[in-house]
Amino acid sequence: MTPRGTVFEETMLGRVRLVPEDRDRPLRLDLQARADRVLLPHRTTRARLTGRVRIAGRADDAEAVGELEISPLARRRIRYLITFTLEGRRLTLDGWKSVSPRHPLTSMTVLPYTLYEDGERVGEGTLRFPLATGLLPFLTSFRFPRATVPAAERDMASRWDGKPGRTEVWYTTLTDQATGSGVWLHHEMVAPTDGSSAYAHGWVAVFPKDGPVEHTRFGPVPWEAAPQGFVAEGIRALPGRLTGSAEPFSWALTEEPEGPSLHTFPGWSWRRPWLPASQMLPAARARYSGTVRYGTNELRLDGAPGATARIYGHGNARRWAWLHADLGGGDILEVIAAISMRRGLDRLPPLVFLRLHRNGRTWPRRVERSAVGWAGFGRFRADIRLPEWRVEGRAGRRRVRVTVNQPPQRTLALGYTDPDGSAAVCRNSETADAVIRLERWWGRWRPEAAWRLSGTAHAEVGER
């Protein structure tokens, strides 16, 4: 039987004092909460929030989003995290109702909160649930539809099951067509092999077309599982939205996927983590809008092409190469070539996983084909080195040749730490160059398609 979820609406009224004002302003929240299971008071239920935030004379945002944690008995709180816009600024309302059996009515209807901008307090106030006018609409708004989790939310949800020795990554790469700049957002959870507490960390980087690469790291901070994706100290990678602040960077982006998800590795490897690692793209093609600020610079994005991908596994490879190429017209190429750290597999040449999505179809038809060929014969080959690396191979009546160039001045070197404490270094460029040639056999090899990307390919080479 398909499980049911919970949907309800809630209105709260109150006041807010914004910094540096010396008076309170009326504030109103009109929210809809949507949970993927039936709300029961004895357990903790997390829900997605959408709605409208109004601050008299200052804000009226009808596209506010957030999260709601409902735990009246287990944690004795009902916590609200709501992000909204005030005069072009992105603010977060953080507050909770502290449920008390001594004062059940007051504790369930009064919400003290604080407003934050980039981690700094910018206001505070109190909201109240209006019993006289709000109780009946609140109760009659409850619905229990059969739960349907959108594919993007399912693919963005954390895969970690609490076991040590795991790492999980959410990363987004994009190209600003107006300036030629590339952007890389990396969010990662690491559960150390020694059983110590899992932690979250990551980085953000901007690759200007002309000028040095700029980046900053965030974390490590204790890992707190989120129902929809990555959340750590105000930094979020959630379906449709990427926000955060890590000095001197801040960013607020919306994501609009333009196609289905794509598994670079076999689909079963994502559902059952038997391989050293698996990678897939919840948003293999997407458009990004919003702002990325760093220092005195600002990127204003309007429909910038890019993608969001996921990795889940035991750690990084011994050596690897990665490419994401938007070929235009809805076509994309995703390539991973890697030498595993596992005994036995580490003696093999790089295993290549290549997925070319073209004209609505993905080639090779079977994802394993490029990595293992037929009984080991005919697998794709990779020559991993810098500044230029190559992949080539044949499947069926087609063959492909990929050449990637990562100019040193447009490449950023960053270190990784695996769950076992070992280190690796990646060299990433979000403004790489690539040449892709696709040929088809018609008695002889004939050109079928070719693409040349100058400064718009996203690529990386990593090593121990």
XYZ file of C-alpha atoms in Angstrom:
464
model
C 0.000 0.000 0.000
C 1.299 3.457 -0.917
C 2.092 5.420 2.269
C 0.265 8.640 3.009
C 1.683 12.048 3.784
C 0.355 15.095 5.614
C -0.486 18.553 4.266
C -1.772 21.455 6.339
C -1.830 25.255 6.392
C -0.967 27.615 9.222
C -1.092 31.364 9.786
C 0.899 33.184 12.481
C 0.858 36.866 13.409
C 3.361 38.862 15.400
C 6.003 41.554 15.353
C 9.641 41.935 14.411
C 12.367 44.408 15.300
C 14.935 44.734 12.552
C 18.496 45.938 13.096
C 19.069 48.921 13.372
C 15.440 50.058 13.757
C 14.148 51.138 17.162
C 10.528 50.067 16.659
C 8.610 46.882 15.987
C 6.868 46.115 12.709
C 3.898 43.772 12.153
C 4.831 40.400 10.628
C 2.555 37.736 9.144
C 3.321 34.184 8.004
C 0.965 32.200 5.766
C 2.480 28.738 5.386
C 1.747 25.371 3.834
C 3.537 22.352 5.307
C 3.963 19.110 3.379
C 5.343 15.931 4.989
C 5.962 12.572 3.340
C 4.331 10.600 6.153
C 1.384 10.897 8.507
C 2.002 13.357 11.311
C 1.944 11.604 14.697
C 2.769 13.411 17.977
C 5.038 10.707 19.441
C 7.617 10.848 16.641
C 9.688 13.485 14.863
C 8.262 14.502 11.501
C 9.988 16.815 9.031
C 8.038 18.798 6.475
C 8.733 21.202 3.630
C 7.407 24.739 4.009
C 6.252 27.126 1.314
C 4.303 30.311 1.742
C 4.252 34.074 2.169
C 6.157 36.342 4.581
C 4.969 39.921 5.063
C 6.720 42.598 7.121
C 4.842 45.910 7.113
C 6.614 48.424 4.908
C 9.654 46.209 4.266
C 8.896 42.776 2.778
C 6.226 40.800 0.944
C 7.693 37.526 -0.335
C 5.163 35.037 -1.694
C 7.896 32.507 -2.552
C 9.321 31.855 0.907
C 10.601 28.304 1.490
C 11.800 26.373 4.495
C 11.693 23.358 6.755
C 9.544 22.384 9.727
C 10.517 19.901 12.435
C 7.471 18.665 14.380
C 8.531 16.821 17.547
C 6.179 17.741 20.413
C 6.985 14.675 22.533
C 10.351 13.280 21.412
C 12.208 16.629 21.453
C 9.494 18.854 22.913
C 9.788 21.416 20.178
C 8.351 22.537 16.847
C 11.109 24.269 14.884
C 10.723 26.594 11.887
C 13.480 27.513 9.401
C 12.155 29.866 6.703
C 14.152 31.702 4.044
C 12.651 34.797 2.405
C 13.632 38.007 0.624
C 13.608 41.464 2.197
C 14.511 44.293 -0.182
C 16.853 42.040 -2.157
C 18.453 40.472 0.945
C 18.065 36.776 1.790
C 17.039 36.350 5.419
C 16.395 33.199 7.454
C 13.821 33.015 10.227
C 14.916 30.509 12.869
C 12.655 29.792 15.808
C 10.866 27.075 17.721
C 7.938 26.499 19.994
C 9.219 24.904 23.208
C 6.455 22.461 24.107
C 5.753 22.302 27.851
C 3.132 20.103 29.604
C 2.757 22.829 32.244
C 1.707 25.425 29.670
C 0.438 23.404 26.709
C -1.638 26.138 25.090
C 0.953 28.902 25.293
C 3.895 26.708 24.334
C 2.088 25.352 21.269
C 0.992 28.762 20.004
C 3.917 31.122 20.762
C 6.956 31.168 18.468
C 9.972 33.286 19.497
C 12.448 33.618 16.633
C 15.598 35.304 15.360
C 16.331 36.601 11.846
C 19.739 35.929 10.293
C 21.551 37.197 7.198
C 24.705 35.300 6.259
C 24.899 33.974 9.827
C 24.595 37.420 11.441
C 21.596 38.346 13.621
C 19.554 41.081 11.919
C 16.300 40.952 13.865
C 14.122 39.142 16.371
C 10.535 38.915 17.457
C 7.632 36.710 18.473
C 4.793 35.152 16.475
C 1.519 33.792 17.806
C -1.032 31.404 16.398
C -4.391 33.248 16.462
C -6.704 30.735 18.128
C -9.895 32.736 17.670
C -9.571 33.177 13.904
C -7.004 30.555 12.923
C -7.945 27.335 14.683
C -10.857 26.288 12.453
C -9.042 26.979 9.131
C -5.975 25.191 10.547
C -7.906 22.041 11.475
C -9.932 21.896 8.258
C -6.787 22.322 6.133
C -5.387 18.914 7.099
C -5.126 16.422 4.249
C -3.488 12.994 4.097
C -2.690 12.377 0.411
C -0.822 9.363 -0.765
C 2.852 10.287 -0.539
C 4.571 10.940 -3.850
C 8.177 11.995 -3.485
C 9.374 13.975 -6.541
C 12.348 12.410 -8.281
C 14.581 15.408 -7.532
C 13.861 15.172 -3.808
C 14.399 11.415 -3.800
C 17.719 11.744 -5.601
C 18.907 14.607 -3.383
C 18.075 12.827 -0.112
C 21.025 11.577 1.922
C 22.027 7.959 1.299
C 24.092 7.568 4.484
C 22.729 4.881 6.810
C 24.928 5.670 9.808
C 27.740 3.219 9.020
C 31.354 4.387 9.441
C 33.729 4.661 6.509
C 31.422 6.483 4.111
C 31.517 9.762 2.222
C 28.660 11.532 0.463
C 28.833 14.507 -1.881
C 26.404 16.993 -3.398
C 28.057 19.217 -6.018
C 26.886 21.765 -8.553
C 28.828 23.213 -11.482
C 27.632 25.908 -13.868
C 28.767 28.441 -16.462
C 27.699 32.080 -16.527
C 27.197 32.732 -20.224
C 27.315 36.523 -19.793
C 30.830 36.633 -18.300
C 32.254 33.194 -19.141
C 32.846 32.504 -15.433
C 32.469 29.030 -13.957
C 31.095 28.233 -10.485
C 31.680 25.140 -8.335
C 29.731 24.382 -5.155
C 30.892 21.306 -3.240
C 29.029 19.923 -0.185
C 30.339 16.792 1.542
C 29.594 14.492 4.483
C 32.381 12.284 5.871
C 31.799 9.426 8.339
C 35.307 8.427 9.549
C 36.313 4.770 9.527
C 37.263 4.890 13.215
C 33.631 5.436 14.199
C 34.016 9.057 15.300
C 31.213 11.515 14.584
C 30.371 12.349 11.003
C 31.097 15.879 9.861
C 30.112 18.205 7.032
C 32.356 20.500 5.030
C 32.844 21.837 1.526
C 33.848 24.802 -0.582
C 32.752 27.303 -3.194
C 34.889 28.500 -6.100
C 34.520 30.983 -8.935
C 36.583 30.636 -12.129
C 36.615 34.021 -13.926
C 37.244 33.931 -17.653
C 40.134 36.346 -17.214
C 41.699 36.364 -13.776
C 42.720 34.056 -10.933
C 40.421 31.419 -9.474
C 38.917 32.447 -6.115
C 37.578 30.033 -3.502
C 36.878 29.442 0.180
C 36.110 26.427 2.358
C 33.427 25.957 4.999
C 33.305 23.554 7.938
C 34.038 21.068 9.258
C 30.945 21.085 11.461
C 28.955 18.219 13.008
C 26.735 16.473 10.462
C 22.995 16.902 10.913
C 20.879 14.799 8.583
C 18.362 16.807 6.555
C 15.252 15.289 4.957
C 15.947 16.643 1.462
C 19.681 17.130 0.993
C 22.670 18.876 2.583
C 22.276 21.346 5.463
C 25.174 22.638 7.590
C 25.319 25.931 9.491
C 23.089 27.829 7.086
C 24.580 26.271 3.935
C 22.001 24.311 1.973
C 21.926 22.173 -1.154
C 18.252 21.265 -1.533
C 16.019 20.425 -4.502
C 15.631 23.605 -6.505
C 17.673 25.850 -4.192
C 21.316 26.418 -3.208
C 22.102 28.978 -0.522
C 24.928 29.716 1.860
C 27.616 31.999 3.175
C 31.318 31.374 3.828
C 33.422 34.513 4.017
C 34.057 36.197 1.682
C 31.451 34.305 -0.387
C 27.661 34.236 -0.240
C 25.255 32.712 -2.727
C 21.528 32.266 -3.334
C 20.592 30.255 -6.429
C 17.475 28.611 -7.784
C 17.743 25.465 -9.895
C 15.368 24.492 -12.701
C 16.076 20.964 -14.056
C 15.491 20.551 -17.785
C 15.485 16.800 -18.125
C 15.547 13.466 -16.328
C 18.204 12.307 -13.906
C 21.209 10.394 -15.244
C 23.143 7.492 -13.703
C 26.796 7.542 -14.734
C 27.339 4.249 -12.874
C 24.890 1.305 -12.963
C 21.614 2.190 -11.279
C 21.894 -0.741 -8.879
C 25.183 0.670 -7.547
C 23.322 3.745 -6.284
C 20.632 1.693 -4.577
C 23.088 -0.874 -3.173
C 26.538 0.579 -2.354
C 28.590 -2.501 -3.211
C 31.062 -0.657 -5.460
C 33.770 1.596 -3.983
C 31.639 4.567 -5.081
C 28.755 5.524 -7.329
C 27.835 8.769 -9.071
C 24.575 10.076 -10.515
C 23.057 13.400 -11.569
C 19.661 14.419 -10.125
C 19.789 17.411 -12.480
C 21.860 16.372 -15.493
C 20.793 19.588 -17.259
C 19.574 22.575 -15.307
C 19.367 26.359 -15.342
C 20.565 28.457 -12.424
C 19.485 31.967 -11.499
C 20.455 34.185 -8.594
C 23.631 35.741 -7.240
C 27.103 34.663 -6.163
C 29.013 37.327 -4.226
C 32.711 37.137 -3.355
C 34.639 40.063 -1.953
C 33.613 43.136 -3.940
C 32.545 41.045 -6.950
C 29.113 39.761 -7.815
C 27.862 37.300 -10.417
C 24.233 37.774 -11.393
C 23.065 34.574 -13.026
C 20.025 34.314 -15.272
C 19.428 30.842 -16.622
C 23.075 29.776 -16.455
C 23.512 26.177 -17.734
C 24.932 23.586 -15.346
C 24.217 20.406 -13.442
C 23.974 18.939 -9.947
C 25.526 15.543 -9.190
C 25.811 13.139 -6.266
C 28.534 10.753 -5.094
C 28.206 8.099 -2.415
C 30.924 5.632 -1.495
C 33.880 4.660 0.673
C 36.289 7.396 -0.427
C 38.161 8.752 -3.404
C 39.834 6.701 -6.118
C 43.573 6.262 -6.460
C 43.441 8.375 -9.616
C 40.477 9.772 -11.487
C 39.254 12.138 -14.191
C 35.813 13.699 -14.589
C 34.070 15.706 -17.295
C 30.665 17.321 -17.568
C 30.039 18.919 -20.949
C 26.867 20.751 -21.983
C 26.869 20.225 -25.731
C 23.893 22.458 -26.463
C 20.467 21.574 -27.786
C 19.751 19.415 -24.752
C 22.768 17.150 -25.335
C 25.264 16.416 -22.544
C 28.305 14.237 -21.974
C 29.323 12.869 -18.574
C 32.603 10.981 -18.158
C 34.285 9.396 -15.138
C 37.529 7.426 -15.469
C 39.025 6.035 -12.281
C 41.479 3.562 -10.766
C 40.048 2.075 -7.574
C 41.824 1.846 -4.215
C 40.490 -1.689 -3.668
C 42.968 -4.536 -3.823
C 42.808 -6.238 -7.195
C 40.910 -3.391 -8.844
C 43.881 -1.109 -8.256
C 45.878 -3.177 -10.778
C 43.440 -2.504 -13.609
C 43.727 0.375 -16.065
C 41.218 3.200 -15.475
C 37.610 2.057 -15.654
C 35.632 4.451 -17.858
C 31.969 5.292 -17.314
C 30.736 7.411 -20.230
C 27.178 8.609 -20.853
C 26.353 10.652 -23.953
C 22.770 11.918 -23.876
C 21.929 13.006 -27.407
C 18.643 13.512 -29.255
C 16.708 12.162 -26.286
C 18.704 8.908 -26.048
C 21.673 7.833 -23.939
C 24.676 6.011 -25.403
C 26.087 3.473 -24.688
C 22.735 1.833 -24.046
C 24.094 -0.165 -21.115
C 26.099 1.871 -18.646
C 28.469 -1.047 -17.910
C 29.497 -1.264 -21.565
C 32.127 1.495 -21.458
C 33.679 0.180 -18.221
C 33.913 -3.570 -18.805
C 33.205 -4.107 -22.501
C 32.316 -7.672 -23.383
C 34.033 -10.090 -20.984
C 36.769 -7.492 -20.534
C 37.326 -6.858 -24.236
C 36.421 -3.600 -25.913
C 36.224 -1.475 -22.804
C 36.910 2.235 -23.177
C 40.434 3.547 -22.539
C 41.599 6.609 -20.638
C 44.918 8.425 -20.542
C 44.792 10.533 -17.371
C 47.350 13.297 -17.092
C 47.503 17.102 -17.018
C 47.025 19.540 -18.567
C 45.453 17.265 -21.197
C 43.677 13.940 -20.773
C 41.822 11.664 -23.172
C 39.103 9.025 -23.291
C 38.123 6.953 -26.290
C 36.097 3.850 -26.979
C 33.623 2.009 -29.146
C 30.184 0.563 -28.430
C 28.078 -0.966 -31.173
C 28.519 0.944 -34.401
C 29.702 4.148 -32.733
C 32.985 5.294 -31.296
C 33.891 8.446 -29.433
C 37.070 10.376 -28.776
C 37.210 12.946 -25.999
C 40.126 15.312 -25.393
C 40.034 17.603 -22.358
C 42.433 20.457 -21.653
C 42.680 22.073 -18.219
C 44.930 25.172 -18.495
C 46.961 25.579 -15.265
C 45.890 29.212 -14.809
C 42.240 28.095 -14.873
C 42.674 25.078 -12.592
C 42.263 24.950 -8.803
C 44.016 22.337 -6.616
C 42.175 21.269 -3.451
C 42.751 18.502 -0.938
C 40.334 15.747 0.079
C 40.419 13.639 3.242
C 38.918 10.155 2.998
C 37.012 8.439 5.832
C 40.174 6.451 6.677
C 42.181 9.675 7.027
C 44.178 9.288 3.805
C 44.589 12.316 1.561
C 43.991 13.014 -2.120
C 44.289 16.098 -4.300
C 41.960 17.139 -7.095
C 42.706 19.689 -9.805
C 39.448 21.175 -10.990
C 38.578 23.585 -13.771
C 35.083 24.906 -14.446
C 36.439 26.732 -17.517
C 38.149 23.804 -19.245
C 38.302 23.132 -22.989
C 37.092 19.933 -24.641
C 36.849 18.400 -28.087
C 34.398 15.510 -28.613
C 34.194 13.556 -31.847
C 31.508 10.943 -32.470
C 31.819 8.557 -35.425
C 29.584 5.838 -36.874
C 30.499 2.731 -38.850
C 29.077 2.691 -42.393
C 31.571 0.371 -44.084
C 34.169 2.696 -42.677
C 34.241 5.204 -39.818
C 32.369 8.349 -40.797
C 31.946 11.538 -38.715
C 28.516 11.721 -37.058
C 28.890 14.735 -34.731
C 31.578 16.933 -33.238
C 31.663 19.494 -30.465
C 34.338 21.968 -29.422
C 33.958 23.613 -26.014
C 36.151 26.607 -25.190
C 36.081 27.533 -21.516
C 32.677 25.938 -20.826
C 33.635 22.336 -19.983
C 33.693 21.260 -16.323
C 36.586 18.910 -15.617
C 38.786 17.482 -12.902
C 41.772 15.196 -12.375
C 42.519 13.713 -8.960
C 45.358 11.656 -7.579
C 47.030 10.413 -4.400
